[in-house]
Amino acid sequence: MTSEPAASPARRAPAGAAVLREDVTEAIRAAVVEELAAVGFARMSIEGIARRAGVGKTAVYRRWKSKLHLVLDLVGAFAADGLPVPATGSLHGDVRALLEVMSHVLRHPVASAVIPDLLVEAARNPEIADAVRGAILDGQRRLAEGIVAEAVARGELSETASPDRALDLAIGPLYWRQVVVRDEVSAGYLDELARSVVAGLRAV
């Protein structure tokens, strides 16, 4: 096992601060993906993650206080956080672009393996529910808000159009199809779903 070295004199951290090497952080994240694929969320352990990453448990705990927070951080990276709002020039184009992104996200093994387990944990614990909501929904809601705002500005939607409704109409069917039923999603299906989402938003 390896441990993280102290900072070099040229880049000394403030007294008492932990120096977190990015290569170690990425090794831990990669180990989480492997551990999830091997044993699932319920049986996953910090010990197993550390062993796969070739680090001590302290290296993991310096970054995340529990396996839940580690997984939430990983899921958040695949939940559309930080992505630019689609700007195709039309509501249908923007919705279709959002569906393409989210379909890709849900195909990732981390999302398909972990999100169902996280939702079970969230149903049992309000604190976990808040954390899951922040990790999974915040980035998606930001994208939906941007799409709806641009459509309102272009006159394609009324000012009462709801970003949350847009997410319900768009992401709900995708989640059901890809994560629950585990069916393939074709380009044609995404085209049809985009048209349904636009029609649903305009009907309100």
PDB file of C-alpha atoms in Angstrom:
ATOM      1  CA  MET A   1       0.000   0.000   0.000  1.00  0.00           C
ATOM      2  CA  THR A   2       1.138   3.577  -0.555  1.00  0.00           C
ATOM      3  CA  SER A   3       0.561   6.689   1.443  1.00  0.00           C
ATOM      4  CA  GLU A   4       0.400  10.264   0.332  1.00  0.00           C
ATOM      5  CA  PRO A   5       3.697  12.116   0.733  1.00  0.00           C
ATOM      6  CA  ALA A   6       4.051  15.451   2.450  1.00  0.00           C
ATOM      7  CA  ALA A   7       4.006  18.590   0.329  1.00  0.00           C
ATOM      8  CA  SER A   8       7.310  19.696  -1.179  1.00  0.00           C
ATOM      9  CA  PRO A   9       8.876  22.882   0.257  1.00  0.00           C
ATOM     10  CA  ALA A  10       8.065  24.716  -2.985  1.00  0.00           C
ATOM     11  CA  ARG A  11       4.335  24.067  -2.607  1.00  0.00           C
ATOM     12  CA  ARG A  12       3.879  23.827   1.130  1.00  0.00           C
ATOM     13  CA  ALA A  13       0.254  23.705   2.322  1.00  0.00           C
ATOM     14  CA  PRO A  14      -0.940  25.780   5.298  1.00  0.00           C
ATOM     15  CA  ALA A  15      -0.101  24.300   8.670  1.00  0.00           C
ATOM     16  CA  GLY A  16      -2.493  21.492   9.580  1.00  0.00           C
ATOM     17  CA  ALA A  17      -3.948  21.150   6.065  1.00  0.00           C
ATOM     18  CA  ALA A  18      -4.020  17.762   4.346  1.00  0.00           C
ATOM     19  CA  VAL A  19      -2.256  17.510   0.998  1.00  0.00           C
ATOM     20  CA  LEU A  20      -4.479  15.535  -1.350  1.00  0.00           C
ATOM     21  CA  ARG A  21      -2.799  14.172  -4.438  1.00  0.00           C
ATOM     22  CA  GLU A  22      -5.047  14.192  -7.472  1.00  0.00           C
ATOM     23  CA  ASP A  23      -3.650  10.910  -8.793  1.00  0.00           C
ATOM     24  CA  VAL A  24      -4.572   9.207  -5.521  1.00  0.00           C
ATOM     25  CA  THR A  25      -8.081  10.729  -5.664  1.00  0.00           C
ATOM     26  CA  GLU A  26      -8.577   9.412  -9.204  1.00  0.00           C
ATOM     27  CA  ALA A  27      -7.261   5.985  -8.222  1.00  0.00           C
ATOM     28  CA  ILE A  28      -9.830   5.839  -5.417  1.00  0.00           C
ATOM     29  CA  ARG A  29     -12.658   6.856  -7.759  1.00  0.00           C
ATOM     30  CA  ALA A  30     -11.616   4.177 -10.249  1.00  0.00           C
ATOM     31  CA  ALA A  31     -11.520   1.639  -7.417  1.00  0.00           C
ATOM     32  CA  VAL A  32     -15.079   2.591  -6.437  1.00  0.00           C
ATOM     33  CA  VAL A  33     -16.312   1.815  -9.951  1.00  0.00           C
ATOM     34  CA  GLU A  34     -14.566  -1.564  -9.868  1.00  0.00           C
ATOM     35  CA  GLU A  35     -15.831  -2.368  -6.376  1.00  0.00           C
ATOM     36  CA  LEU A  36     -19.404  -1.469  -7.316  1.00  0.00           C
ATOM     37  CA  ALA A  37     -19.239  -3.723 -10.344  1.00  0.00           C
ATOM     38  CA  ALA A  38     -17.855  -6.570  -8.231  1.00  0.00           C
ATOM     39  CA  VAL A  39     -19.958  -6.460  -5.052  1.00  0.00           C
ATOM     40  CA  GLY A  40     -22.647  -3.746  -5.359  1.00  0.00           C
ATOM     41  CA  PHE A  41     -23.328  -0.779  -3.092  1.00  0.00           C
ATOM     42  CA  ALA A  42     -24.617  -2.692  -0.072  1.00  0.00           C
ATOM     43  CA  ARG A  43     -21.494  -4.878   0.235  1.00  0.00           C
ATOM     44  CA  MET A  44     -19.030  -2.213  -0.812  1.00  0.00           C
ATOM     45  CA  SER A  45     -16.601  -1.174   1.929  1.00  0.00           C
ATOM     46  CA  ILE A  46     -13.953   1.478   2.464  1.00  0.00           C
ATOM     47  CA  GLU A  47     -11.489  -1.342   3.107  1.00  0.00           C
ATOM     48  CA  GLY A  48     -12.231  -2.947  -0.262  1.00  0.00           C
ATOM     49  CA  ILE A  49     -11.972   0.375  -2.066  1.00  0.00           C
ATOM     50  CA  ALA A  50      -8.646   1.188  -0.408  1.00  0.00           C
ATOM     51  CA  ARG A  51      -7.278  -2.245  -1.267  1.00  0.00           C
ATOM     52  CA  ARG A  52      -8.217  -1.878  -4.934  1.00  0.00           C
ATOM     53  CA  ALA A  53      -6.744   1.635  -5.083  1.00  0.00           C
ATOM     54  CA  GLY A  54      -3.511   0.542  -3.397  1.00  0.00           C
ATOM     55  CA  VAL A  55      -3.835   3.113  -0.618  1.00  0.00           C
ATOM     56  CA  GLY A  56      -4.525   3.105   3.095  1.00  0.00           C
ATOM     57  CA  LYS A  57      -8.027   3.667   4.466  1.00  0.00           C
ATOM     58  CA  THR A  58      -6.908   7.050   5.795  1.00  0.00           C
ATOM     59  CA  ALA A  59      -6.388   8.255   2.210  1.00  0.00           C
ATOM     60  CA  VAL A  60     -10.062   7.546   1.532  1.00  0.00           C
ATOM     61  CA  TYR A  61     -11.306   9.078   4.777  1.00  0.00           C
ATOM     62  CA  ARG A  62      -9.325  12.277   4.142  1.00  0.00           C
ATOM     63  CA  ARG A  63     -11.547  12.863   1.130  1.00  0.00           C
ATOM     64  CA  TRP A  64     -14.913  11.341   2.095  1.00  0.00           C
ATOM     65  CA  LYS A  65     -16.314  10.577   5.532  1.00  0.00           C
ATOM     66  CA  SER A  66     -18.266   7.502   4.432  1.00  0.00           C
ATOM     67  CA  LYS A  67     -18.887   5.249   1.449  1.00  0.00           C
ATOM     68  CA  LEU A  68     -22.197   7.031   0.899  1.00  0.00           C
ATOM     69  CA  HIS A  69     -20.506  10.418   0.513  1.00  0.00           C
ATOM     70  CA  LEU A  70     -17.902   8.862  -1.762  1.00  0.00           C
ATOM     71  CA  VAL A  71     -20.561   7.379  -4.021  1.00  0.00           C
ATOM     72  CA  LEU A  72     -22.632  10.572  -3.992  1.00  0.00           C
ATOM     73  CA  ASP A  73     -19.582  12.498  -5.150  1.00  0.00           C
ATOM     74  CA  LEU A  74     -19.007   9.983  -7.928  1.00  0.00           C
ATOM     75  CA  VAL A  75     -22.659   9.974  -9.019  1.00  0.00           C
ATOM     76  CA  GLY A  76     -22.705  13.767  -8.965  1.00  0.00           C
ATOM     77  CA  ALA A  77     -19.913  13.769 -11.541  1.00  0.00           C
ATOM     78  CA  PHE A  78     -22.220  11.896 -13.931  1.00  0.00           C
ATOM     79  CA  ALA A  79     -25.407  13.846 -13.164  1.00  0.00           C
ATOM     80  CA  ALA A  80     -25.094  16.695 -15.683  1.00  0.00           C
ATOM     81  CA  ASP A  81     -23.449  18.968 -13.119  1.00  0.00           C
ATOM     82  CA  GLY A  82     -21.267  21.546 -14.831  1.00  0.00           C
ATOM     83  CA  LEU A  83     -22.556  20.821 -18.337  1.00  0.00           C
ATOM     84  CA  PRO A  84     -23.530  23.827 -20.480  1.00  0.00           C
ATOM     85  CA  VAL A  85     -27.216  24.468 -21.103  1.00  0.00           C
ATOM     86  CA  PRO A  86     -28.136  23.228 -24.618  1.00  0.00           C
ATOM     87  CA  ALA A  87     -28.348  26.094 -27.118  1.00  0.00           C
ATOM     88  CA  THR A  88     -29.730  24.677 -30.354  1.00  0.00           C
ATOM     89  CA  GLY A  89     -32.085  27.600 -31.013  1.00  0.00           C
ATOM     90  CA  SER A  90     -35.318  25.673 -30.489  1.00  0.00           C
ATOM     91  CA  LEU A  91     -37.166  24.055 -27.596  1.00  0.00           C
ATOM     92  CA  HIS A  92     -37.329  20.703 -29.359  1.00  0.00           C
ATOM     93  CA  GLY A  93     -33.615  20.793 -30.149  1.00  0.00           C
ATOM     94  CA  ASP A  94     -32.698  21.719 -26.576  1.00  0.00           C
ATOM     95  CA  VAL A  95     -34.908  19.001 -25.092  1.00  0.00           C
ATOM     96  CA  ARG A  96     -33.482  16.442 -27.508  1.00  0.00           C
ATOM     97  CA  ALA A  97     -29.947  17.457 -26.524  1.00  0.00           C
ATOM     98  CA  LEU A  98     -30.832  17.129 -22.831  1.00  0.00           C
ATOM     99  CA  LEU A  99     -32.240  13.647 -23.440  1.00  0.00           C
ATOM    100  CA  GLU A 100     -29.077  12.627 -25.274  1.00  0.00           C
ATOM    101  CA  VAL A 101     -26.929  13.747 -22.353  1.00  0.00           C
ATOM    102  CA  MET A 102     -29.091  12.090 -19.717  1.00  0.00           C
ATOM    103  CA  SER A 103     -29.349   8.865 -21.700  1.00  0.00           C
ATOM    104  CA  HIS A 104     -25.562   8.752 -21.781  1.00  0.00           C
ATOM    105  CA  VAL A 105     -25.411   9.417 -18.034  1.00  0.00           C
ATOM    106  CA  LEU A 106     -27.859   6.622 -17.240  1.00  0.00           C
ATOM    107  CA  ARG A 107     -25.907   4.171 -19.398  1.00  0.00           C
ATOM    108  CA  HIS A 108     -22.836   4.628 -17.229  1.00  0.00           C
ATOM    109  CA  PRO A 109     -22.282   1.620 -14.924  1.00  0.00           C
ATOM    110  CA  VAL A 110     -21.971   3.856 -11.864  1.00  0.00           C
ATOM    111  CA  ALA A 111     -25.410   5.359 -12.444  1.00  0.00           C
ATOM    112  CA  SER A 112     -27.160   2.094 -13.311  1.00  0.00           C
ATOM    113  CA  ALA A 113     -25.578   0.220 -10.397  1.00  0.00           C
ATOM    114  CA  VAL A 114     -25.797   2.856  -7.680  1.00  0.00           C
ATOM    115  CA  ILE A 115     -28.805   5.126  -8.196  1.00  0.00           C
ATOM    116  CA  PRO A 116     -31.439   2.459  -7.381  1.00  0.00           C
ATOM    117  CA  ASP A 117     -29.594   1.579  -4.162  1.00  0.00           C
ATOM    118  CA  LEU A 118     -29.233   5.244  -3.237  1.00  0.00           C
ATOM    119  CA  LEU A 119     -32.964   5.805  -3.685  1.00  0.00           C
ATOM    120  CA  VAL A 120     -33.668   2.911  -1.309  1.00  0.00           C
ATOM    121  CA  GLU A 121     -31.319   4.451   1.266  1.00  0.00           C
ATOM    122  CA  ALA A 122     -32.914   7.870   0.726  1.00  0.00           C
ATOM    123  CA  ALA A 123     -36.372   6.470   1.511  1.00  0.00           C
ATOM    124  CA  ARG A 124     -35.073   5.403   4.927  1.00  0.00           C
ATOM    125  CA  ASN A 125     -33.078   8.474   5.881  1.00  0.00           C
ATOM    126  CA  PRO A 126     -34.031  12.149   5.266  1.00  0.00           C
ATOM    127  CA  GLU A 127     -30.393  13.250   5.531  1.00  0.00           C
ATOM    128  CA  ILE A 128     -29.396  10.811   2.815  1.00  0.00           C
ATOM    129  CA  ALA A 129     -32.419  11.919   0.763  1.00  0.00           C
ATOM    130  CA  ASP A 130     -31.195  15.527   0.850  1.00  0.00           C
ATOM    131  CA  ALA A 131     -27.695  14.446  -0.165  1.00  0.00           C
ATOM    132  CA  VAL A 132     -28.994  12.317  -3.021  1.00  0.00           C
ATOM    133  CA  ARG A 133     -31.227  15.140  -4.214  1.00  0.00           C
ATOM    134  CA  GLY A 134     -28.272  17.508  -4.283  1.00  0.00           C
ATOM    135  CA  ALA A 135     -25.967  15.070  -6.045  1.00  0.00           C
ATOM    136  CA  ILE A 136     -28.412  13.879  -8.677  1.00  0.00           C
ATOM    137  CA  LEU A 137     -30.984  16.619  -9.244  1.00  0.00           C
ATOM    138  CA  ASP A 138     -29.238  19.966  -8.900  1.00  0.00           C
ATOM    139  CA  GLY A 139     -27.294  19.772 -12.166  1.00  0.00           C
ATOM    140  CA  GLN A 140     -30.301  18.453 -14.074  1.00  0.00           C
ATOM    141  CA  ARG A 141     -32.572  21.150 -12.665  1.00  0.00           C
ATOM    142  CA  ARG A 142     -30.091  23.847 -13.718  1.00  0.00           C
ATOM    143  CA  LEU A 143     -30.165  22.536 -17.287  1.00  0.00           C
ATOM    144  CA  ALA A 144     -33.968  22.364 -17.315  1.00  0.00           C
ATOM    145  CA  GLU A 145     -34.251  25.897 -15.942  1.00  0.00           C
ATOM    146  CA  GLY A 146     -31.968  27.168 -18.704  1.00  0.00           C
ATOM    147  CA  ILE A 147     -33.897  25.354 -21.439  1.00  0.00           C
ATOM    148  CA  VAL A 148     -37.273  26.631 -20.211  1.00  0.00           C
ATOM    149  CA  ALA A 149     -36.010  30.192 -19.736  1.00  0.00           C
ATOM    150  CA  GLU A 150     -34.655  30.317 -23.293  1.00  0.00           C
ATOM    151  CA  ALA A 151     -37.888  28.863 -24.684  1.00  0.00           C
ATOM    152  CA  VAL A 152     -39.911  31.494 -22.814  1.00  0.00           C
ATOM    153  CA  ALA A 153     -37.643  34.230 -24.174  1.00  0.00           C
ATOM    154  CA  ARG A 154     -38.178  32.946 -27.730  1.00  0.00           C
ATOM    155  CA  GLY A 155     -41.942  32.825 -27.204  1.00  0.00           C
ATOM    156  CA  GLU A 156     -42.112  29.024 -27.486  1.00  0.00           C
ATOM    157  CA  LEU A 157     -43.443  28.573 -23.941  1.00  0.00           C
ATOM    158  CA  SER A 158     -45.555  30.650 -21.586  1.00  0.00           C
ATOM    159  CA  GLU A 159     -43.990  32.243 -18.529  1.00  0.00           C
ATOM    160  CA  THR A 160     -45.773  29.688 -16.343  1.00  0.00           C
ATOM    161  CA  ALA A 161     -43.825  26.766 -17.859  1.00  0.00           C
ATOM    162  CA  SER A 162     -42.189  24.689 -15.127  1.00  0.00           C
ATOM    163  CA  PRO A 163     -38.595  23.372 -15.267  1.00  0.00           C
ATOM    164  CA  ASP A 164     -39.553  20.673 -12.770  1.00  0.00           C
ATOM    165  CA  ARG A 165     -42.321  19.513 -15.114  1.00  0.00           C
ATOM    166  CA  ALA A 166     -39.788  19.421 -17.932  1.00  0.00           C
ATOM    167  CA  LEU A 167     -37.587  17.122 -15.860  1.00  0.00           C
ATOM    168  CA  ASP A 168     -40.529  14.912 -14.904  1.00  0.00           C
ATOM    169  CA  LEU A 169     -41.575  14.539 -18.530  1.00  0.00           C
ATOM    170  CA  ALA A 170     -38.061  13.972 -19.845  1.00  0.00           C
ATOM    171  CA  ILE A 171     -36.074  12.092 -17.215  1.00  0.00           C
ATOM    172  CA  GLY A 172     -38.870   9.954 -15.778  1.00  0.00           C
ATOM    173  CA  PRO A 173     -39.372   7.863 -18.936  1.00  0.00           C
ATOM    174  CA  LEU A 174     -35.619   7.591 -19.499  1.00  0.00           C
ATOM    175  CA  TYR A 175     -34.986   6.369 -15.956  1.00  0.00           C
ATOM    176  CA  TRP A 176     -37.793   3.820 -16.201  1.00  0.00           C
ATOM    177  CA  ARG A 177     -36.586   2.509 -19.545  1.00  0.00           C
ATOM    178  CA  GLN A 178     -32.850   2.430 -18.914  1.00  0.00           C
ATOM    179  CA  VAL A 179     -32.476   1.766 -15.178  1.00  0.00           C
ATOM    180  CA  VAL A 180     -35.655  -0.113 -14.192  1.00  0.00           C
ATOM    181  CA  VAL A 181     -36.576  -2.042 -17.344  1.00  0.00           C
ATOM    182  CA  ARG A 182     -32.998  -1.915 -18.738  1.00  0.00           C
ATOM    183  CA  ASP A 183     -34.087  -1.640 -22.355  1.00  0.00           C
ATOM    184  CA  GLU A 184     -31.984  -0.140 -25.105  1.00  0.00           C
ATOM    185  CA  VAL A 185     -32.840   3.448 -26.004  1.00  0.00           C
ATOM    186  CA  SER A 186     -32.633   4.273 -29.701  1.00  0.00           C
ATOM    187  CA  ALA A 187     -32.239   7.629 -31.393  1.00  0.00           C
ATOM    188  CA  GLY A 188     -35.792   7.259 -32.644  1.00  0.00           C
ATOM    189  CA  TYR A 189     -37.081   6.795 -29.118  1.00  0.00           C
ATOM    190  CA  LEU A 190     -35.280   9.953 -27.997  1.00  0.00           C
ATOM    191  CA  ASP A 191     -36.773  11.876 -30.941  1.00  0.00           C
ATOM    192  CA  GLU A 192     -40.270  10.702 -30.018  1.00  0.00           C
ATOM    193  CA  LEU A 193     -39.759  11.459 -26.338  1.00  0.00           C
ATOM    194  CA  ALA A 194     -38.489  14.960 -27.149  1.00  0.00           C
ATOM    195  CA  ARG A 195     -41.663  15.654 -29.136  1.00  0.00           C
ATOM    196  CA  SER A 196     -43.806  14.379 -26.249  1.00  0.00           C
ATOM    197  CA  VAL A 197     -41.955  16.550 -23.728  1.00  0.00           C
ATOM    198  CA  VAL A 198     -42.406  19.665 -25.867  1.00  0.00           C
ATOM    199  CA  ALA A 199     -46.093  18.908 -26.353  1.00  0.00           C
ATOM    200  CA  GLY A 200     -46.530  18.366 -22.630  1.00  0.00           C
ATOM    201  CA  LEU A 201     -44.847  21.656 -21.730  1.00  0.00           C
ATOM    202  CA  ARG A 202     -46.933  23.584 -24.251  1.00  0.00           C
ATOM    203  CA  ALA A 203     -50.164  22.030 -23.007  1.00  0.00           C
ATOM    204  CA  VAL A 204     -49.901  23.705 -19.605  1.00  0.00           C
TER     205      VAL A 204
END
